[in-house]
Amino acid sequence: MISKKFFTSSSLTYFVAFIPAYYLLYQFYFGLAWIDPIEEGLHGFGIWALRFLLLSLAVRPIVRLSHQPQWMRYRKIFGLASVFYLCCHIVIYVLYDQDLMWRTVVEELTTRFYLLIGLVAAIGLLSMASTSNQYSIARLGHNWQRLHQGVYFWASLVVLHFYLSVKADFLEPLIYAAILLWLLGLRGWWRMNPGS
Amino acid sequence: MALPKEYRIKEQEVTDHALYLRRREFIVGSMVFAVSAFTHNAAKGEQTKPDQLTPKRAVTSYNNFYEFGTDKRSPAKLAKDFKTEPWFVAVEGHCAKPGKYPLEDLVLSQQIEERIYRLRCVEAWSMVIPWKGFELGPLLKSFEPTADAKFVRFETLYDPVQMPGQKRKVLQWPYVEGLTIQEAMHPLTFIATGLYGEDLPNQNGAPLRLVVPWKYGFKSIKSIVRISFEKEMPRTSWNLSAPHEYGFYANVNPNVDHPRWSQATERRIGERGRRDTLMFNGYEQAVAGLYTDLDLTKWY
């Protein structure tokens, strides 16, 4: 019998967090539903990276409002899931979209503002993911906090990257921008009013 | 007039459906290839790749037609019940025979033929499509444009009930596109009423759309209801939306980048890797003469 513990375990959450990835990877490599797997895959992984990033930022407010401190661990799980989607997004861009033309990749990343922003955000998020283990937490001490508070800044860059990549229909990136602003505002409010 | 031989893409070059269904093998194959890829030099898309017809399924289910949503998959779904009968085209402006013409009158007087053209989207992907239709020039001449007709302006239907994408002002509605009179009269400029030997699917711009193969796809306006002969250069929808990104001319040009991405190469839908984008989308010999006095960097 599956114990109750399993349903509240991290492994189940990881499994659930990767469900969109199973779907996206299946469609990307084998599915017939997509006409242009490169564009649809690139966009799909990018969007899910952003969604999990925002979800991870929403954990603290949810914990605070619900008084369920044990949910705090979902912040790391969602954050790591976000970085996994981000990595797929980057691999599809370099390997399939740009067809491994390194010179073009470097040229594009440095000359297109929205790509540069995406690259900076990716470096920031990867630096967080790579220091999410217990060893790094212990070793970095106070600096760990500072490094990981950068998440709001990286998230803003991610939303900006999305916004700047759109041709004319800005509704979707603006929705994500509104969610991020709301999360930021909530954090600011609690900082100024610690008692509330 | 038949299409000059050098612009014909041969029927034998058709990708058969079985090959299309195996397109993922190219991707899986390229994973293996990626392992040794660090020695793979930065060669651009191969120039010698032959043109093959893009599978019908891709042509008819992957569309930029913002009137039916900004997602490329939504036009095929949302345009299903789009009503194209009866259909009238208003002809206006500097011409001797303005009027509101029923579609049948316009089409029946024209010589219907098939033309296989490359279509290059400004987003840097491309397709090869077998259109059915007629040359625009003879149709325009039948309206007897006057000497003041320097430009031709086209308008898509505005009907937010049938075209739900128009409920939000993503672009200026109705969609407007335009050509110089010389461009409009050019023998490559085509009005499509069908593709793959069938009537034009709604999501591809039924019942009639423009096809200007040497320009980015957004110039090829769909579901046309108005044609007007004008003295001044018309303000077009994409140009109004982002003038620094989308010019009036919008000729396919690998040397002039979109501010946000390179136009030097493109991805052919259904093909692995990238290929070089050709000047005027490969129709340079036929159309370069239209632009001898034009600075293509300034007039992108």
Coordinates of C-alpha atoms in Angstrom, one line a residue:
Chain A
M1 CA 0.0 0.0 0.0
I2 CA 1.2 3.5 -0.8
S3 CA 1.8 5.3 2.4
K4 CA 0.3 8.7 3.1
K5 CA 3.9 9.9 3.2
F6 CA 4.3 9.2 -0.5
F7 CA 1.6 11.7 -1.4
T8 CA 3.3 14.5 0.5
S9 CA 6.8 13.5 -0.5
S10 CA 9.1 15.6 -2.7
S11 CA 9.4 12.8 -5.3
L12 CA 5.7 13.0 -6.1
T13 CA 6.0 16.8 -6.5
Y14 CA 9.0 16.4 -8.8
F15 CA 7.0 13.8 -10.8
V16 CA 4.1 16.2 -11.1
A17 CA 6.3 19.2 -11.9
F18 CA 7.7 17.3 -14.8
I19 CA 4.4 16.3 -16.4
P20 CA 4.5 19.2 -18.9
A21 CA 8.1 18.2 -19.7
Y22 CA 7.1 14.6 -20.6
Y23 CA 4.4 16.0 -22.9
L24 CA 6.6 18.6 -24.5
L25 CA 9.5 16.2 -25.0
Y26 CA 7.2 13.5 -26.5
Q27 CA 5.7 16.0 -28.9
F28 CA 9.1 17.4 -29.7
Y29 CA 10.7 14.1 -30.7
F30 CA 7.8 11.8 -31.7
G31 CA 4.5 13.6 -31.7
L32 CA 2.6 14.4 -34.9
A33 CA 0.5 17.2 -33.4
W34 CA 3.2 19.8 -33.9
I35 CA 3.9 21.2 -37.3
D36 CA 7.1 23.1 -36.3
P37 CA 8.5 21.3 -33.3
I38 CA 11.3 23.8 -33.0
E39 CA 9.2 26.8 -32.6
E40 CA 6.5 25.0 -30.5
G41 CA 9.1 23.3 -28.4
L42 CA 11.1 26.5 -27.8
H43 CA 8.0 28.4 -26.8
G44 CA 6.6 25.6 -24.8
F45 CA 9.7 25.1 -22.6
G46 CA 10.2 28.8 -22.3
I47 CA 6.6 29.3 -21.0
W48 CA 6.9 26.5 -18.5
A49 CA 10.2 27.8 -17.2
L50 CA 8.5 31.1 -16.5
R51 CA 5.4 29.4 -15.0
F52 CA 7.4 27.3 -12.5
L53 CA 9.6 30.3 -11.7
L54 CA 6.5 32.3 -10.7
L55 CA 5.0 29.3 -8.9
S56 CA 8.2 29.0 -6.9
L57 CA 7.9 32.7 -6.0
A58 CA 4.3 32.2 -4.9
V59 CA 5.2 29.6 -2.4
R60 CA 6.3 32.0 0.4
P61 CA 3.1 34.1 0.3
I62 CA 1.0 31.0 0.2
V63 CA 2.9 29.5 3.2
R64 CA 2.5 32.8 5.1
L65 CA -1.2 33.1 4.3
S66 CA -2.0 29.4 5.0
H67 CA 0.3 28.9 8.0
Q68 CA 1.6 25.7 6.5
P69 CA 5.4 26.0 6.9
Q70 CA 6.0 22.5 5.6
W71 CA 5.0 23.7 2.1
M72 CA 8.1 25.8 2.0
R73 CA 10.1 23.0 0.4
Y74 CA 8.0 23.4 -2.8
R75 CA 9.9 26.6 -3.4
K76 CA 13.1 24.7 -4.2
I77 CA 11.3 22.0 -6.2
F78 CA 9.5 24.5 -8.4
G79 CA 12.6 26.5 -8.8
L80 CA 14.6 23.5 -9.9
A81 CA 11.8 22.5 -12.3
S82 CA 11.9 25.9 -13.8
V83 CA 15.6 25.6 -14.4
F84 CA 15.1 22.2 -16.1
Y85 CA 12.6 23.8 -18.5
L86 CA 15.0 26.6 -19.0
C87 CA 17.8 24.2 -20.0
C88 CA 15.5 22.5 -22.5
H89 CA 14.6 25.9 -23.9
I90 CA 18.3 26.7 -24.3
V91 CA 19.2 23.4 -25.8
I92 CA 16.4 23.7 -28.4
Y93 CA 17.6 27.2 -29.3
V94 CA 21.2 26.3 -29.8
L95 CA 21.0 22.8 -31.1
Y96 CA 17.8 22.9 -33.2
D97 CA 16.8 26.4 -33.9
Q98 CA 20.3 27.8 -34.6
D99 CA 21.5 24.4 -35.8
L100 CA 24.7 24.7 -33.7
M101 CA 26.0 27.5 -35.7
W102 CA 28.1 28.9 -32.8
R103 CA 29.2 32.0 -34.5
T104 CA 25.6 33.0 -35.2
V105 CA 24.5 32.0 -31.7
V106 CA 27.2 34.3 -30.2
E107 CA 26.4 37.1 -32.6
E108 CA 22.7 36.8 -32.0
L109 CA 23.0 36.6 -28.2
T110 CA 25.2 39.7 -28.1
T111 CA 23.4 41.9 -30.6
R112 CA 19.7 41.2 -29.9
F113 CA 18.6 42.9 -26.7
Y114 CA 15.9 40.4 -25.8
L115 CA 18.3 37.5 -26.3
L116 CA 20.9 39.2 -24.2
I117 CA 18.4 39.7 -21.4
G118 CA 17.4 36.1 -21.7
L119 CA 21.0 35.0 -21.4
V120 CA 21.6 37.1 -18.3
A121 CA 18.5 35.8 -16.7
A122 CA 19.5 32.2 -17.6
I123 CA 23.0 32.7 -16.0
G124 CA 21.3 34.1 -12.9
L125 CA 18.8 31.3 -12.6
L126 CA 21.5 28.6 -13.2
S127 CA 23.7 30.1 -10.6
M128 CA 20.8 29.7 -8.1
A129 CA 20.1 26.2 -9.2
S130 CA 23.7 25.1 -8.9
T131 CA 23.9 26.4 -5.3
S132 CA 20.6 24.9 -4.2
N133 CA 22.2 21.9 -2.5
Q134 CA 22.9 21.6 1.3
Y135 CA 26.7 21.9 0.7
S136 CA 26.4 25.3 -1.0
I137 CA 23.9 26.5 1.5
A138 CA 26.3 25.7 4.4
R139 CA 29.3 27.0 2.6
L140 CA 27.9 30.3 1.3
G141 CA 26.3 31.1 4.6
H142 CA 24.9 34.6 4.5
N143 CA 25.9 35.1 0.9
W144 CA 23.5 32.3 -0.1
Q145 CA 20.6 34.5 1.0
R146 CA 21.9 37.4 -1.0
L147 CA 22.4 35.3 -4.1
H148 CA 19.0 33.8 -3.9
Q149 CA 17.2 37.1 -3.3
G150 CA 18.3 37.9 -6.8
V151 CA 15.4 35.7 -8.0
Y152 CA 13.0 38.6 -8.3
F153 CA 15.5 40.4 -10.6
W154 CA 16.0 37.3 -12.8
A155 CA 12.3 36.8 -13.0
S156 CA 11.8 40.3 -14.1
L157 CA 14.3 39.8 -16.9
V158 CA 12.6 36.6 -17.9
V159 CA 9.3 38.4 -18.3
L160 CA 11.0 41.2 -20.1
H161 CA 12.6 38.7 -22.5
F162 CA 9.2 37.2 -23.2
Y163 CA 7.6 40.6 -23.7
L164 CA 10.4 41.7 -26.1
S165 CA 10.2 38.6 -28.1
V166 CA 6.5 39.1 -29.0
K167 CA 5.5 40.6 -32.3
A168 CA 2.2 42.3 -31.6
D169 CA 0.1 40.5 -29.1
F170 CA 1.4 41.5 -25.7
L171 CA -1.5 40.1 -23.7
E172 CA 0.3 36.9 -22.5
P173 CA 3.6 38.5 -21.4
L174 CA 1.6 41.3 -19.7
I175 CA -0.4 38.8 -17.7
Y176 CA 2.9 37.2 -16.4
A177 CA 4.2 40.7 -15.7
A178 CA 1.1 41.5 -13.6
I179 CA 1.5 38.3 -11.6
L180 CA 5.2 39.0 -11.0
L181 CA 4.4 42.6 -9.9
W182 CA 1.7 41.4 -7.6
L183 CA 4.2 38.9 -6.0
L184 CA 6.8 41.6 -5.7
G185 CA 4.3 44.1 -4.2
L186 CA 3.2 41.5 -1.7
R187 CA 6.8 40.9 -0.6
G188 CA 7.4 44.6 -0.3
W189 CA 4.2 45.1 1.7
W190 CA 5.2 42.4 4.2
R191 CA 8.7 43.8 4.5
M192 CA 7.3 47.2 5.5
N193 CA 4.6 45.7 7.7
P194 CA 6.2 42.7 9.3
G195 CA 3.4 42.3 11.8
S196 CA 0.5 42.0 9.3
Chain B
M1 CA 1.0 34.5 -69.1
A2 CA 2.9 31.4 -68.0
L3 CA 5.5 31.7 -65.3
P4 CA 9.0 32.0 -66.6
K5 CA 10.8 28.7 -66.5
E6 CA 13.5 29.7 -64.0
Y7 CA 10.8 30.4 -61.3
R8 CA 9.0 27.2 -61.7
I9 CA 9.5 24.7 -58.9
K10 CA 9.0 21.2 -60.2
E11 CA 6.3 18.9 -59.1
Q12 CA 8.8 16.0 -58.8
E13 CA 10.4 17.8 -55.9
V14 CA 7.3 17.1 -53.8
T15 CA 8.0 15.7 -50.3
D16 CA 5.9 12.7 -50.0
H17 CA 3.8 12.3 -46.9
A18 CA 5.7 9.3 -45.6
L19 CA 8.9 11.3 -45.6
Y20 CA 7.1 14.1 -43.8
L21 CA 5.8 11.8 -41.2
R22 CA 9.4 10.7 -40.6
R23 CA 10.6 14.3 -40.0
R24 CA 11.3 13.6 -36.4
E25 CA 14.0 11.1 -37.5
F26 CA 15.9 14.1 -38.7
I27 CA 15.7 15.5 -35.2
V28 CA 16.6 12.3 -33.5
G29 CA 19.4 11.9 -36.0
S30 CA 20.7 15.3 -35.1
M31 CA 21.0 14.3 -31.5
V32 CA 23.6 11.7 -32.5
F33 CA 25.0 14.3 -34.8
A34 CA 25.2 16.7 -31.9
V35 CA 27.7 14.6 -30.0
S36 CA 30.3 15.2 -32.8
A37 CA 29.0 18.6 -33.5
F38 CA 31.8 20.6 -32.0
T39 CA 33.8 19.9 -35.1
H40 CA 30.8 20.8 -37.2
N41 CA 31.7 24.3 -38.5
A42 CA 29.4 27.2 -38.6
A43 CA 28.5 26.6 -42.2
K44 CA 25.2 28.2 -43.0
G45 CA 22.2 26.5 -44.6
E46 CA 23.3 24.7 -47.7
Q47 CA 22.6 26.7 -50.9
T48 CA 22.0 23.6 -53.0
K49 CA 19.1 22.2 -51.0
P50 CA 16.3 21.7 -53.5
D51 CA 12.9 23.2 -52.9
Q52 CA 10.3 20.6 -51.9
L53 CA 6.6 21.2 -51.5
T54 CA 5.7 21.8 -47.8
P55 CA 3.1 19.2 -46.8
K56 CA -0.4 20.3 -47.1
R57 CA -1.1 19.6 -43.5
A58 CA 1.6 22.1 -42.5
V59 CA 0.4 24.7 -45.0
T60 CA -3.2 24.5 -43.8
S61 CA -2.7 24.2 -40.0
Y62 CA 0.2 26.5 -39.3
N63 CA -1.0 30.0 -40.2
N64 CA -0.4 33.6 -39.2
F65 CA -3.8 35.0 -39.6
Y66 CA -4.3 37.3 -36.6
E67 CA -8.0 37.8 -37.4
F68 CA -8.4 34.3 -36.2
G69 CA -6.0 34.5 -33.2
T70 CA -2.4 35.2 -32.8
D71 CA -1.4 31.6 -32.2
K72 CA -0.5 29.8 -35.4
R73 CA -2.7 26.9 -34.6
S74 CA -5.8 28.8 -34.0
P75 CA -6.8 30.0 -37.5
A76 CA -7.4 26.4 -38.6
K77 CA -9.8 25.9 -35.7
L78 CA -11.4 29.3 -35.5
A79 CA -11.9 29.9 -39.2
K80 CA -13.8 26.6 -39.7
D81 CA -17.2 28.3 -40.0
F82 CA -16.0 31.4 -41.7
K83 CA -18.6 32.4 -44.4
T84 CA -17.1 33.2 -47.8
E85 CA -20.3 33.1 -49.8
P86 CA -21.5 35.6 -50.9
W87 CA -18.3 37.6 -51.3
F88 CA -17.9 41.0 -52.8
V89 CA -14.8 43.0 -53.5
A90 CA -15.1 46.8 -53.6
V91 CA -12.9 48.5 -56.1
E92 CA -12.3 52.2 -55.4
G93 CA -10.0 55.1 -56.1
H94 CA -8.2 56.2 -59.2
C95 CA -9.7 53.9 -61.8
A96 CA -12.4 54.1 -64.5
K97 CA -14.4 51.2 -63.3
P98 CA -14.9 51.3 -59.6
G99 CA -17.7 49.2 -58.1
K100 CA -18.7 46.4 -55.9
Y101 CA -17.9 43.1 -57.7
P102 CA -19.2 39.7 -56.8
L103 CA -16.3 37.3 -56.4
E104 CA -17.5 35.0 -59.3
D105 CA -17.3 37.9 -61.7
L106 CA -13.7 38.6 -60.7
V107 CA -12.5 35.0 -60.8
L108 CA -14.4 33.7 -63.9
S109 CA -12.8 36.3 -66.2
Q110 CA -9.3 35.2 -65.2
Q111 CA -7.1 32.4 -66.4
I112 CA -6.7 30.0 -63.5
E113 CA -3.3 28.4 -63.2
E114 CA -1.1 26.6 -60.6
R115 CA 2.0 28.3 -59.3
I116 CA 4.5 26.9 -56.8
Y117 CA 6.1 29.7 -54.8
R118 CA 8.4 29.9 -51.9
L119 CA 6.8 31.8 -49.0
R120 CA 9.2 33.4 -46.6
C121 CA 7.7 34.7 -43.3
V122 CA 9.3 37.7 -41.6
E123 CA 9.7 35.4 -38.6
A124 CA 12.4 33.5 -40.5
W125 CA 10.6 30.4 -41.4
S126 CA 9.5 29.4 -44.9
M127 CA 7.3 27.0 -46.9
V128 CA 6.9 26.0 -50.5
I129 CA 3.2 26.2 -51.6
P130 CA 1.4 25.1 -54.7
W131 CA -1.1 27.9 -55.2
K132 CA -4.1 28.0 -57.6
G133 CA -5.2 31.3 -58.9
F134 CA -4.4 34.1 -61.3
E135 CA -2.1 37.0 -62.0
L136 CA -3.2 40.2 -60.3
G137 CA -2.0 42.5 -63.2
P138 CA -4.7 41.6 -65.8
L139 CA -7.5 41.9 -63.1
L140 CA -6.3 45.3 -62.0
K141 CA -6.0 46.5 -65.7
S142 CA -9.7 45.5 -66.2
F143 CA -10.6 48.3 -63.7
E144 CA -8.7 50.7 -65.9
P145 CA -6.5 52.5 -63.3
T146 CA -5.7 56.1 -64.2
A147 CA -2.3 57.8 -64.2
D148 CA -2.8 58.9 -60.6
A149 CA -2.9 55.3 -59.4
K150 CA 0.6 55.0 -58.0
F151 CA -0.3 52.5 -55.3
V152 CA -2.7 49.7 -54.7
R153 CA -4.2 49.3 -51.3
F154 CA -5.9 46.1 -50.1
E155 CA -8.1 45.5 -47.1
T156 CA -9.2 42.3 -45.3
L157 CA -12.7 41.8 -44.2
Y158 CA -13.6 43.4 -40.8
D159 CA -16.1 41.3 -39.0
P160 CA -15.3 40.7 -35.3
V161 CA -18.2 38.3 -35.0
Q162 CA -16.8 35.9 -37.6
M163 CA -13.2 36.9 -36.9
P164 CA -12.8 36.7 -33.1
G165 CA -9.2 37.9 -33.3
Q166 CA -10.5 41.4 -34.3
K167 CA -12.1 41.8 -30.9
R168 CA -8.7 42.8 -29.5
K169 CA -6.8 45.5 -31.2
V170 CA -3.6 43.5 -31.7
L171 CA -3.2 45.2 -35.0
Q172 CA -5.1 48.0 -36.7
W173 CA -8.3 46.5 -38.1
P174 CA -9.2 46.0 -40.8
Y175 CA -5.8 44.6 -41.9
V176 CA -4.4 46.8 -44.7
E177 CA -1.6 46.0 -47.1
G178 CA -0.3 47.7 -50.2
L179 CA 1.9 47.6 -53.2
T180 CA 3.3 50.1 -55.7
I181 CA 1.4 49.9 -59.0
Q182 CA 4.5 48.4 -60.6
E183 CA 4.7 45.7 -58.0
A184 CA 1.0 45.0 -58.3
M185 CA 1.3 44.7 -62.1
H186 CA 4.4 42.4 -62.0
P187 CA 3.8 39.0 -63.6
L188 CA 4.8 37.2 -60.4
T189 CA 2.2 39.0 -58.3
F190 CA -0.7 36.5 -57.8
I191 CA -4.1 36.2 -56.4
A192 CA -4.7 32.8 -54.9
T193 CA -8.1 31.2 -54.8
G194 CA -6.8 27.7 -53.9
L195 CA -3.9 25.6 -52.9
Y196 CA -2.9 22.0 -53.5
G197 CA -5.5 21.9 -56.3
E198 CA -8.4 22.7 -54.0
D199 CA -10.3 25.7 -53.0
L200 CA -8.4 28.0 -50.5
P201 CA -9.0 26.8 -46.9
N202 CA -10.5 29.6 -44.8
Q203 CA -7.4 29.7 -42.6
N204 CA -5.2 30.5 -45.6
G205 CA -7.3 33.5 -46.6
A206 CA -10.4 32.3 -48.4
P207 CA -11.9 33.1 -50.7
L208 CA -9.1 35.2 -52.3
R209 CA -5.7 36.4 -51.1
L210 CA -2.7 38.1 -52.4
V211 CA 0.6 36.2 -53.0
V212 CA 3.8 38.3 -53.5
P213 CA 6.5 35.7 -53.4
W214 CA 9.5 38.0 -53.1
K215 CA 8.1 39.8 -50.1
Y216 CA 7.7 38.7 -46.5
G217 CA 4.5 36.8 -45.9
F218 CA 2.6 39.5 -44.1
K219 CA 2.4 41.5 -47.4
S220 CA 0.3 38.7 -48.9
I221 CA -3.0 39.9 -47.4
K222 CA -5.8 37.4 -46.9
S223 CA -9.6 37.4 -47.4
I224 CA -9.6 40.6 -49.5
V225 CA -12.8 42.8 -49.6
R226 CA -11.4 46.1 -50.9
I227 CA -8.9 47.1 -53.5
S228 CA -8.2 50.8 -54.0
F229 CA -6.0 52.7 -56.4
E230 CA -4.2 55.4 -54.5
K231 CA -1.9 58.3 -55.2
E232 CA -0.1 58.1 -51.8
M233 CA 1.6 55.2 -50.2
P234 CA -1.0 53.5 -48.0
R235 CA -0.4 53.1 -44.3
T236 CA -0.3 49.3 -43.7
S237 CA -1.2 47.4 -40.6
W238 CA 2.2 46.0 -39.6
N239 CA 4.0 49.2 -40.6
L240 CA 1.7 51.2 -38.3
S241 CA 2.2 48.6 -35.5
A242 CA 6.0 48.8 -35.5
P243 CA 7.4 51.1 -38.3
H244 CA 11.0 50.4 -37.4
E245 CA 10.5 46.6 -37.8
Y246 CA 8.1 46.3 -40.8
G247 CA 8.5 48.6 -43.7
F248 CA 6.1 49.2 -46.6
Y249 CA 8.2 47.3 -49.1
A250 CA 9.1 44.3 -46.9
N251 CA 11.2 42.7 -49.6
V252 CA 12.9 39.4 -48.5
N253 CA 16.4 40.5 -47.9
P254 CA 19.1 38.5 -46.2
N255 CA 21.3 41.5 -45.7
V256 CA 18.8 43.7 -43.8
D257 CA 18.0 42.2 -40.4
H258 CA 14.8 42.5 -38.5
P259 CA 15.9 44.6 -35.4
R260 CA 15.3 41.6 -33.2
W261 CA 16.6 38.7 -35.4
S262 CA 18.7 37.9 -38.4
Q263 CA 17.1 37.5 -41.8
A264 CA 20.2 35.8 -43.3
T265 CA 18.9 32.3 -42.8
E266 CA 15.6 30.6 -42.5
R267 CA 14.0 27.4 -41.3
R268 CA 12.0 25.6 -43.9
I269 CA 9.1 23.9 -42.2
G270 CA 9.6 20.2 -42.2
E271 CA 13.3 20.4 -42.9
R272 CA 16.2 20.0 -40.5
G273 CA 18.6 22.8 -40.0
R274 CA 18.6 26.2 -41.6
R275 CA 19.0 27.3 -45.2
D276 CA 20.3 30.6 -46.6
T277 CA 17.7 33.2 -47.3
L278 CA 17.9 34.3 -50.9
M279 CA 17.7 37.9 -52.1
F280 CA 14.1 38.7 -53.0
N281 CA 13.4 35.1 -51.8
G282 CA 15.1 33.7 -54.9
Y283 CA 13.1 35.9 -57.4
E284 CA 15.9 38.5 -57.7
Q285 CA 16.3 38.2 -61.5
A286 CA 12.6 38.9 -62.0
V287 CA 12.0 41.7 -59.6
A288 CA 15.3 43.5 -58.8
G289 CA 14.6 45.8 -61.7
L290 CA 11.7 47.3 -59.7
Y291 CA 14.1 48.6 -57.1
T292 CA 17.1 49.9 -58.9
D293 CA 16.6 53.4 -57.5
L294 CA 15.7 52.3 -54.0
D295 CA 18.0 52.1 -51.0
L296 CA 16.8 48.7 -49.7
T297 CA 18.4 49.4 -46.3
K298 CA 16.4 52.5 -45.8
W299 CA 13.2 51.2 -47.5
Y300 CA 13.2 47.8 -45.9

